[in-house]
């Protein structure tokens, strides 16, 4: 007996009020549908078909290789969508057909496997997944007879007041026996409030035939579907909680896990500390002993061991071991901070290589630059990398002392061990070990203030 899976992802998601297809809305860095497809794939079906329709091109683009798609041209309902998939699955008689909605990102592979096994073990026509909701609004209610046997699922908008009180809901996830699905779906009509072909009605058809129906209950989180932005935020919060619990169990310390926002793609080592309001996205990695936060946004960045990053923005940046970043630094793409280096308060870097033990402590812009080892960049230094037409590079050697408020007009090279005087505008290369000063000599006018006052306000 093989297992075939269908994921329903053709709907527009009208309630999102967005031009983006609903299943592409991201949670924890991945589209809703990706979470579902990953879980389904982990459950190990022999075949997987995703039903696409609204925004089909975009949706297909994000699907991993080896996933089949089928187009549902008109979104005539979940039952109609399942039929489209059955058309490409071919002969499913005796197989298990798993059906999962593309808008339930918290569904787990373990639960799907449990559902598949349960259907097979009981040789049931269908095993359906249910959950209990304190507020079941919007979900299909599971209707049972006096003996507790399932007689059908009734959608909220078709339910009467009594049925609306039922707190056991269907979460649109089923393991059908293939033949039973095919046969029951062919008998489902569209006489409901929306005039759609409901997959849920297949359950009623099977119940009427006294076909064996079983159910398993899962927790509220796993069963939640995303229909609007409030539910999207709710799903994100639940996924975040799950992800953060996982990282904490692997040795990551989070001072307040409710305020740590990680993409699923981020990698952390044991011994990392994350403070509140940290957003780590894309391919970001953080090594052991690093302390990140409060208030850090890092995208596609590598944060080295024992480093300290706070109140800062990192995009495509690499932070070396024991380096210090922030507060209020902006490390833009191509920034590579060497071990024991520093990019401090109000420092912006871009395409800049900062050697080991070199420091840019305050108020500087360093772009298209390479700094050697053990150099210090004085407060307010700017690499003037743009001449209005092209970008040019600045090279600063080892052990250099750049004085405060130095303008380094690129292209320019500062030799090893050289110094620049505070306030200098350096336009020519500086030899190793030399001091370059470029500023007017200071002069003094004695008693200037008194003389000025005598002239301007003699009566005071
Ligand atoms: C559905 C169930 C409801 C259940 C809830 C759980 C039906 C009729 N209702 O309601 O019982 O409690 O999920 O979250 O099944 N889709 C298609 N083609 C279509 C229509 C929908 O592919 O023609 C896809 C959507 O993209 C979505 C999924 O099916 O991923 C579910 O559709 P949705 O409109 O969200 O159904 P609900 O109203 O949430
Ligand atoms: Ca839904």
PDB file of C-alpha atoms and ligand atoms in Angstrom, residues 8-12 15 22-23 51 72 74-78 80-81 101-104 138-141 153 155 169-172 174 194 196 198-200 223-227, ligand 1:
ATOM      1  CA  UNK A   8      -4.464  22.202  -1.257  1.00  0.00           C
ATOM      2  CA  UNK A   9      -2.994  25.563  -2.191  1.00  0.00           C
ATOM      3  CA  UNK A  10      -5.078  27.035  -4.999  1.00  0.00           C
ATOM      4  CA  UNK A  11      -7.180  29.492  -3.042  1.00  0.00           C
ATOM      5  CA  UNK A  12      -6.703  33.228  -3.214  1.00  0.00           C
ATOM      6  CA  UNK A  15      -9.591  37.385   3.769  1.00  0.00           C
ATOM      7  CA  UNK A  22      -2.290  33.393   0.779  1.00  0.00           C
ATOM      8  CA  UNK A  23       0.005  30.365   0.969  1.00  0.00           C
ATOM      9  CA  UNK A  51      -2.995  21.848  -6.081  1.00  0.00           C
ATOM     10  CA  UNK A  72      -7.224  24.105 -10.345  1.00  0.00           C
ATOM     11  CA  UNK A  74     -11.385  27.891 -10.898  1.00  0.00           C
ATOM     12  CA  UNK A  75     -11.443  27.693  -7.150  1.00  0.00           C
ATOM     13  CA  UNK A  76     -14.698  25.823  -6.762  1.00  0.00           C
ATOM     14  CA  UNK A  77     -13.971  24.500  -3.298  1.00  0.00           C
ATOM     15  CA  UNK A  78     -11.718  22.179  -1.341  1.00  0.00           C
ATOM     16  CA  UNK A  80     -13.108  20.257  -6.212  1.00  0.00           C
ATOM     17  CA  UNK A  81      -9.408  20.929  -5.533  1.00  0.00           C
ATOM     18  CA  UNK A 101      -4.475  22.312   3.506  1.00  0.00           C
ATOM     19  CA  UNK A 102      -1.659  24.623   2.442  1.00  0.00           C
ATOM     20  CA  UNK A 103      -2.550  27.208   5.072  1.00  0.00           C
ATOM     21  CA  UNK A 104      -1.794  25.218   8.252  1.00  0.00           C
ATOM     22  CA  UNK A 138     -14.704  29.839  11.234  1.00  0.00           C
ATOM     23  CA  UNK A 139     -13.925  26.133  11.436  1.00  0.00           C
ATOM     24  CA  UNK A 140     -16.016  23.194  10.274  1.00  0.00           C
ATOM     25  CA  UNK A 141     -17.684  21.498  13.264  1.00  0.00           C
ATOM     26  CA  UNK A 153     -18.695  18.044   9.191  1.00  0.00           C
ATOM     27  CA  UNK A 155     -19.191  24.479   7.959  1.00  0.00           C
ATOM     28  CA  UNK A 169     -13.515  21.147  14.744  1.00  0.00           C
ATOM     29  CA  UNK A 170     -12.116  19.616  11.579  1.00  0.00           C
ATOM     30  CA  UNK A 171      -8.739  20.958  10.512  1.00  0.00           C
ATOM     31  CA  UNK A 172      -9.011  19.967   6.881  1.00  0.00           C
ATOM     32  CA  UNK A 174      -7.389  13.663   6.389  1.00  0.00           C
ATOM     33  CA  UNK A 194     -20.917  29.316  -0.757  1.00  0.00           C
ATOM     34  CA  UNK A 196     -18.702  25.272  -3.423  1.00  0.00           C
ATOM     35  CA  UNK A 198     -16.642  20.973   0.013  1.00  0.00           C
ATOM     36  CA  UNK A 199     -14.154  18.254   0.850  1.00  0.00           C
ATOM     37  CA  UNK A 200     -15.750  18.178   4.291  1.00  0.00           C
ATOM     38  CA  UNK A 223      -4.643  22.427  13.636  1.00  0.00           C
ATOM     39  CA  UNK A 224      -4.730  26.132  13.112  1.00  0.00           C
ATOM     40  CA  UNK A 225      -5.375  27.472   9.636  1.00  0.00           C
ATOM     41  CA  UNK A 226      -4.419  30.935   8.457  1.00  0.00           C
ATOM     42  CA  UNK A 227      -7.210  32.858   6.803  1.00  0.00           C
TER      43      UNK A 227
HETATM   44  C1  LIG B   1     -11.474  24.602   5.677  1.00  0.00           C
HETATM   45  C2  LIG B   1     -12.517  23.522   5.946  1.00  0.00           C
HETATM   46  C3  LIG B   1     -13.005  23.651   7.388  1.00  0.00           C
HETATM   47  C4  LIG B   1     -11.828  23.544   8.338  1.00  0.00           C
HETATM   48  C5  LIG B   1     -10.737  24.573   7.978  1.00  0.00           C
HETATM   49  C6  LIG B   1      -9.496  24.289   8.788  1.00  0.00           C
HETATM   50  C7  LIG B   1     -13.735  23.053   3.880  1.00  0.00           C
HETATM   51  C8  LIG B   1     -14.970  23.312   3.096  1.00  0.00           C
HETATM   52  N1  LIG B   1     -13.642  23.679   5.041  1.00  0.00           N
HETATM   53  O1  LIG B   1     -12.130  25.858   5.773  1.00  0.00           O
HETATM   54  O2  LIG B   1     -13.915  22.599   7.672  1.00  0.00           O
HETATM   55  O3  LIG B   1     -12.270  23.745   9.669  1.00  0.00           O
HETATM   56  O4  LIG B   1     -10.391  24.476   6.590  1.00  0.00           O
HETATM   57  O5  LIG B   1      -8.505  25.240   8.577  1.00  0.00           O
HETATM   58  O6  LIG B   1     -12.902  22.283   3.448  1.00  0.00           O
HETATM   59  N2  LIG B   1      -8.321  25.619  -1.588  1.00  0.00           N
HETATM   60  C9  LIG B   1      -8.087  25.205  -2.881  1.00  0.00           C
HETATM   61  N3  LIG B   1      -9.066  25.321  -3.814  1.00  0.00           N
HETATM   62  C10 LIG B   1     -10.293  25.789  -3.504  1.00  0.00           C
HETATM   63  C11 LIG B   1     -10.554  26.208  -2.181  1.00  0.00           C
HETATM   64  C12 LIG B   1      -9.543  26.100  -1.242  1.00  0.00           C
HETATM   65  O7  LIG B   1      -6.980  24.768  -3.197  1.00  0.00           O
HETATM   66  O8  LIG B   1     -11.141  25.838  -4.409  1.00  0.00           O
HETATM   67  C13 LIG B   1      -7.244  25.511  -0.592  1.00  0.00           C
HETATM   68  C14 LIG B   1      -6.862  26.856  -0.020  1.00  0.00           C
HETATM   69  O9  LIG B   1      -5.800  27.417  -0.764  1.00  0.00           O
HETATM   70  C15 LIG B   1      -6.436  26.509   1.410  1.00  0.00           C
HETATM   71  C16 LIG B   1      -7.200  25.229   1.721  1.00  0.00           C
HETATM   72  O10 LIG B   1      -7.692  24.735   0.483  1.00  0.00           O
HETATM   73  O11 LIG B   1      -5.058  26.260   1.500  1.00  0.00           O
HETATM   74  C17 LIG B   1      -8.363  25.473   2.662  1.00  0.00           C
HETATM   75  O12 LIG B   1      -9.216  26.445   2.099  1.00  0.00           O
HETATM   76  P1  LIG B   1      -9.833  27.632   2.956  1.00  0.00           P
HETATM   77  O13 LIG B   1     -10.627  28.496   2.053  1.00  0.00           O
HETATM   78  O14 LIG B   1      -8.806  28.257   3.780  1.00  0.00           O
HETATM   79  O15 LIG B   1     -10.851  26.818   3.882  1.00  0.00           O
HETATM   80  P2  LIG B   1     -11.468  27.235   5.272  1.00  0.00           P
HETATM   81  O16 LIG B   1     -12.576  28.180   5.047  1.00  0.00           O
HETATM   82  O17 LIG B   1     -10.409  27.649   6.188  1.00  0.00           O
END
